[in-house]
CSV table of C-alpha atoms in Angstrom, one decimal:
chain,number,residue,atom,x,y,z
A,86,MET,CA,36.4,-13.9,-3.4
A,87,ASP,CA,35.2,-17.2,-1.9
A,88,GLN,CA,37.5,-20.2,-2.5
A,89,LEU,CA,35.7,-22.9,-4.5
A,90,LEU,CA,35.2,-26.3,-2.9
A,91,PRO,CA,36.0,-29.6,-4.5
A,92,SER,CA,32.9,-31.1,-6.0
A,93,LEU,CA,30.4,-33.0,-3.9
A,94,PRO,CA,28.6,-35.9,-5.6
A,95,LYS,CA,25.3,-34.9,-7.1
A,96,SER,CA,22.0,-36.6,-6.4
A,97,ARG,CA,21.3,-39.6,-8.5
A,98,THR,CA,19.6,-43.0,-8.6
A,99,GLU,CA,21.7,-46.0,-9.7
A,100,PRO,CA,20.5,-48.7,-12.0
A,101,ASP,CA,20.3,-51.1,-9.0
A,102,GLY,CA,18.0,-48.7,-7.1
A,103,SER,CA,20.6,-47.4,-4.7
A,104,ALA,CA,20.6,-43.6,-4.3
A,105,VAL,CA,23.0,-40.8,-3.8
A,106,ILE,CA,21.3,-38.1,-1.8
A,107,ARG,CA,22.2,-34.6,-0.5
A,108,VAL,CA,21.2,-33.8,3.0
A,109,LEU,CA,21.3,-30.4,4.6
A,110,SER,CA,21.0,-29.5,8.2
A,111,TYR,CA,20.3,-25.8,9.0
A,112,ASN,CA,19.3,-23.8,12.1
A,113,ILE,CA,17.3,-20.9,10.5
A,114,ARG,CA,16.5,-18.9,13.7
A,115,SER,CA,12.8,-18.7,13.0
A,116,LEU,CA,13.3,-16.8,9.7
A,117,ARG,CA,14.3,-13.7,11.6
A,118,ASP,CA,17.1,-12.8,9.3
A,119,ASP,CA,17.4,-12.5,5.5
A,120,GLU,CA,15.0,-15.1,4.1
A,121,GLU,CA,16.1,-14.5,0.5
A,122,ALA,CA,19.8,-15.1,1.4
A,123,LEU,CA,18.7,-18.3,3.2
A,124,ALA,CA,16.8,-19.6,0.2
A,125,ARG,CA,19.7,-18.9,-2.1
A,126,VAL,CA,22.0,-20.9,0.2
A,127,ILE,CA,19.6,-23.8,0.4
A,128,ARG,CA,19.0,-23.9,-3.4
A,129,ALA,CA,22.7,-23.8,-4.1
A,130,CYS,CA,23.2,-26.9,-2.0
A,131,GLU,CA,20.7,-28.8,-4.1
A,132,PRO,CA,19.4,-30.9,-1.2
A,133,ASP,CA,17.0,-33.8,-1.4
A,134,LEU,CA,16.3,-33.5,2.3
A,135,VAL,CA,16.6,-30.5,4.6
A,136,PHE,CA,16.7,-31.0,8.4
A,137,VAL,CA,15.6,-27.6,9.8
A,138,GLN,CA,15.9,-26.4,13.4
A,139,GLU,CA,14.2,-23.3,14.8
A,140,ALA,CA,11.5,-23.2,12.1
A,141,PRO,CA,8.7,-20.8,12.8
A,142,ARG,CA,6.3,-22.3,15.4
A,143,PHE,CA,3.8,-19.7,16.3
A,144,PHE,CA,1.5,-17.4,14.4
A,145,ARG,CA,0.9,-18.7,10.8
A,146,TRP,CA,3.9,-21.0,11.1
A,147,ARG,CA,2.6,-23.4,8.4
A,148,LYS,CA,2.4,-20.5,5.9
A,149,HIS,CA,6.0,-19.4,6.7
A,150,ALA,CA,7.3,-23.0,6.3
A,151,ALA,CA,5.5,-23.5,3.0
A,152,ARG,CA,6.8,-20.2,1.7
A,153,LEU,CA,10.4,-21.1,2.5
A,154,ALA,CA,10.0,-24.5,0.9
A,155,ALA,CA,8.5,-23.0,-2.3
A,156,LYS,CA,11.4,-20.6,-2.5
A,157,CYS,CA,13.8,-23.5,-2.3
A,158,ASP,CA,11.9,-25.7,-4.8
A,159,LEU,CA,11.1,-28.1,-2.0
A,160,VAL,CA,8.0,-29.2,-0.1
A,161,VAL,CA,7.2,-29.5,3.6
A,162,LEU,CA,7.6,-33.1,4.8
A,163,SER,CA,6.9,-32.9,8.6
A,164,GLY,CA,7.5,-30.9,11.7
A,165,GLY,CA,7.4,-27.2,12.5
A,166,GLY,CA,5.2,-25.9,15.3
A,167,THR,CA,3.8,-29.4,16.1
A,168,ALA,CA,7.4,-30.6,16.8
A,169,ALA,CA,8.4,-27.4,18.7
A,170,GLY,CA,10.7,-26.2,15.9
A,171,PRO,CA,12.4,-29.0,14.0
A,172,LEU,CA,11.1,-29.3,10.4
A,173,LEU,CA,11.8,-31.6,7.5
A,174,LEU,CA,11.7,-30.4,3.8
A,175,CYS,CA,12.2,-32.6,0.8
A,176,SER,CA,12.4,-32.6,-3.0
A,177,LEU,CA,9.8,-34.3,-5.2
A,178,ARG,CA,12.4,-37.0,-5.7
A,179,VAL,CA,11.5,-38.3,-2.2
A,180,PHE,CA,8.6,-40.7,-1.7
A,181,VAL,CA,7.0,-40.3,1.7
A,182,GLU,CA,5.8,-43.4,3.6
A,183,ARG,CA,4.8,-41.8,6.9
A,184,THR,CA,5.6,-38.8,9.2
A,185,GLU,CA,5.3,-38.2,12.9
A,186,ASP,CA,5.9,-35.1,15.0
A,187,VAL,CA,7.2,-35.9,18.5
A,188,LEU,CA,7.1,-33.6,21.6
A,189,LEU,CA,9.7,-34.5,24.2
A,190,PRO,CA,9.1,-34.3,28.0
A,191,ARG,CA,9.1,-30.8,29.3
A,192,THR,CA,11.5,-29.6,32.0
A,193,PRO,CA,10.0,-26.8,34.0
A,194,GLY,CA,11.6,-23.5,33.1
A,195,LEU,CA,13.2,-24.8,29.9
A,196,HIS,CA,12.0,-24.6,26.2
A,197,ARG,CA,10.0,-27.5,25.0
A,198,ARG,CA,11.8,-29.6,22.4
A,199,GLY,CA,10.7,-32.1,19.8
A,200,PHE,CA,11.6,-34.2,16.8
A,201,ALA,CA,10.3,-34.0,13.2
A,202,THR,CA,10.4,-37.6,11.9
A,203,ALA,CA,9.6,-39.4,8.7
A,204,VAL,CA,10.1,-42.6,6.8
A,205,VAL,CA,10.9,-42.1,3.1
A,206,ARG,CA,12.1,-43.9,0.0
A,207,VAL,CA,14.5,-42.6,-2.7
A,208,GLY,CA,14.8,-45.1,-5.6
A,209,ALA,CA,14.8,-48.5,-3.9
A,210,ALA,CA,16.5,-47.2,-0.7
A,211,ARG,CA,14.4,-46.7,2.4
A,212,ALA,CA,15.4,-44.5,5.4
A,213,GLY,CA,14.1,-43.1,8.6
A,214,LEU,CA,14.7,-39.4,9.3
A,215,VAL,CA,14.9,-37.3,12.5
A,216,SER,CA,15.4,-33.6,12.7
A,217,ALA,CA,16.3,-32.5,16.2
A,218,HIS,CA,17.4,-29.4,18.2
A,219,LEU,CA,18.7,-30.5,21.6
A,220,SER,CA,18.5,-28.6,24.9
A,221,LEU,CA,20.8,-25.8,26.1
A,222,ASP,CA,20.8,-27.7,29.5
A,223,ARG,CA,23.5,-30.4,29.7
A,224,ALA,CA,21.5,-33.0,31.6
A,225,GLU,CA,18.4,-32.5,29.5
A,226,ARG,CA,20.5,-32.6,26.4
A,227,VAL,CA,21.9,-36.0,27.3
A,228,ALA,CA,18.5,-37.4,28.0
A,229,GLN,CA,17.2,-36.1,24.7
A,230,ALA,CA,20.1,-37.7,22.8
A,231,ASP,CA,19.1,-41.0,24.4
A,232,LEU,CA,15.4,-40.4,23.3
A,233,LEU,CA,16.7,-39.7,19.8
A,234,LEU,CA,18.5,-43.0,19.7
A,235,ASP,CA,15.5,-44.8,21.1
A,236,ARG,CA,13.4,-43.2,18.2
A,237,VAL,CA,16.0,-44.3,15.7
A,238,ALA,CA,16.1,-47.8,17.0
A,239,GLY,CA,12.3,-48.1,16.7
A,240,MET,CA,11.9,-46.8,13.1
A,241,ASP,CA,12.2,-50.2,11.5
A,242,THR,CA,14.1,-49.0,8.4
A,243,PRO,CA,17.3,-50.3,6.8
A,244,TYR,CA,18.9,-46.9,7.3
A,245,VAL,CA,18.5,-43.8,9.5
A,246,ILE,CA,19.6,-40.2,9.0
A,247,ALA,CA,19.5,-37.9,12.0
A,248,ALA,CA,20.6,-34.3,11.9
A,249,GLY,CA,20.4,-31.1,13.8
A,250,ASP,CA,21.7,-28.6,16.3
A,251,VAL,CA,23.2,-30.6,19.1
A,252,ASN,CA,24.1,-27.5,21.2
A,253,GLU,CA,27.5,-28.9,22.1
A,254,ASP,CA,30.6,-29.9,20.2
A,255,PRO,CA,31.9,-33.5,19.7
A,256,GLY,CA,33.6,-33.5,23.0
A,257,GLY,CA,30.3,-33.3,24.9
A,258,PRO,CA,28.4,-36.2,26.3
A,259,ALA,CA,25.2,-35.9,24.2
A,260,PHE,CA,27.2,-35.6,20.9
A,261,ALA,CA,29.4,-38.5,22.0
A,262,ARG,CA,26.3,-40.6,22.7
A,263,LEU,CA,25.0,-40.0,19.2
A,264,ALA,CA,28.3,-40.5,17.5
A,265,GLY,CA,28.8,-43.7,19.5
A,266,THR,CA,25.8,-45.3,17.8
A,267,LEU,CA,25.5,-43.5,14.5
A,268,GLN,CA,28.2,-42.2,12.1
A,269,ASP,CA,29.2,-38.6,12.6
A,270,CYS,CA,29.3,-37.9,8.9
A,271,ARG,CA,31.7,-35.0,9.2
A,272,ALA,CA,34.3,-37.1,11.1
A,273,VAL,CA,33.9,-40.0,8.5
A,274,ALA,CA,34.3,-38.0,5.3
A,275,PRO,CA,35.4,-34.3,5.9
A,276,TRP,CA,34.6,-31.9,3.2
A,277,GLY,CA,34.2,-28.1,3.3
A,278,GLY,CA,34.3,-26.3,6.6
A,279,GLY,CA,33.9,-27.7,10.1
A,280,ASP,CA,32.8,-25.2,12.7
A,281,THR,CA,29.2,-24.1,12.5
A,282,PHE,CA,28.6,-21.4,15.2
A,283,PRO,CA,28.5,-18.5,15.5
A,284,VAL,CA,28.2,-17.5,11.9
A,285,SER,CA,30.3,-14.3,12.3
A,286,ALA,CA,33.3,-16.2,13.7
A,287,PRO,CA,32.6,-19.9,13.9
A,288,ASP,CA,34.6,-21.8,16.5
A,289,ARG,CA,32.3,-24.6,17.6
A,290,ARG,CA,30.9,-27.6,15.6
A,291,ILE,CA,27.5,-27.9,17.2
A,292,ASP,CA,25.5,-28.8,14.1
A,293,ALA,CA,25.9,-32.3,12.6
A,294,VAL,CA,24.5,-35.0,10.3
A,295,PHE,CA,24.5,-38.5,11.6
A,296,ALA,CA,23.8,-41.8,9.6
A,297,SER,CA,23.4,-45.4,10.6
A,298,ALA,CA,25.7,-48.2,9.7
A,299,GLY,CA,25.5,-49.2,6.0
A,300,VAL,CA,25.1,-45.6,4.8
A,301,GLU,CA,28.2,-44.6,2.8
A,302,VAL,CA,29.3,-41.1,3.6
A,303,LEU,CA,30.7,-39.4,0.5
A,304,GLY,CA,31.4,-36.0,2.1
A,305,CYS,CA,30.1,-33.8,4.8
A,306,GLY,CA,30.8,-30.2,6.0
A,307,VAL,CA,30.0,-26.6,5.8
A,308,PRO,CA,29.5,-25.6,2.2
A,309,VAL,CA,31.6,-22.4,2.3
A,310,GLY,CA,32.9,-22.0,-1.2
A,311,LEU,CA,30.3,-24.2,-2.9
A,312,PRO,CA,29.3,-22.6,-6.2
A,313,GLY,CA,26.3,-20.3,-5.5
A,314,VAL,CA,26.9,-20.1,-1.7
A,315,SER,CA,28.5,-16.8,-0.9
A,316,SER,CA,30.0,-15.8,2.4
A,317,THR,CA,27.7,-12.8,2.4
A,318,ASP,CA,24.6,-14.9,2.1
A,319,LEU,CA,25.8,-17.3,4.8
A,320,ARG,CA,26.3,-14.4,7.2
A,321,SER,CA,22.9,-12.8,6.3
A,322,ALA,CA,20.8,-15.9,6.4
A,323,THR,CA,20.9,-16.9,10.1
A,324,ASP,CA,23.3,-17.3,13.0
A,325,HIS,CA,24.4,-20.8,12.2
A,326,LEU,CA,26.3,-22.2,9.3
A,327,PRO,CA,24.6,-25.2,7.4
A,328,VAL,CA,26.0,-28.7,7.2
A,329,LEU,CA,25.8,-30.5,3.8
A,330,ALA,CA,26.3,-34.2,3.3
A,331,ALA,CA,26.3,-36.5,0.3
A,332,LEU,CA,25.3,-40.0,1.3
A,333,HIS,CA,24.9,-43.2,-0.7
A,334,LEU,CA,22.0,-45.4,0.4
A,335,PRO,CA,22.2,-49.0,-0.9
A,336,ALA,CA,18.9,-50.4,-2.3
A,337,ALA,CA,16.8,-52.2,0.3
A,338,PRO,CA,17.3,-55.9,0.3
């Protein structure tokens, strides 16, 4: 039997307009595994925002993304094939100001990467979002981390949330660059599990949620033992474990 986790704060909007939101980051391996198990995991996490990596990006990818969103009681926000894999999903609680899919410079012989980005409001809180999947190549990965930070700096929002598959653990240079500018939410407020890959015997924390200064991190980690999230579904859904964070966003001044 899975051990139950201590409770993580539920989504809510405070009287002053500030918002508690749940953010999920998940590499879904192009929906090549058990899609029903994947949808059960996502629904049980009750996210307001899902930062997806390795979303379908070829034949009828929009249809596949929309189907997954519907199964999870969410809608497609941005990304997918036009961002080379990163995707953003959101609940109807989220008001969307704008979206942009970004393709990163291509390195010959390596997979093209991109960012799914958006600016949203929840209550009176406003935030920029970036879903990313960094390169397997160390030098390119570091360059992409710098591009992500450049994108974050130019979003002109009070807060930013960036999440994704970093493809290295916190000791690596790209992860360190991101954590040097943004909060590594798991390090700030550990909750649940830590390592995210591989799903069969996780021994590396290569997936993460990051947040800018001013965002209060209420808890962050792998939701093993969260009510409704079974170990069987986690193993069947994809080859990564998800990262769930509860964040408090103060109302915009």
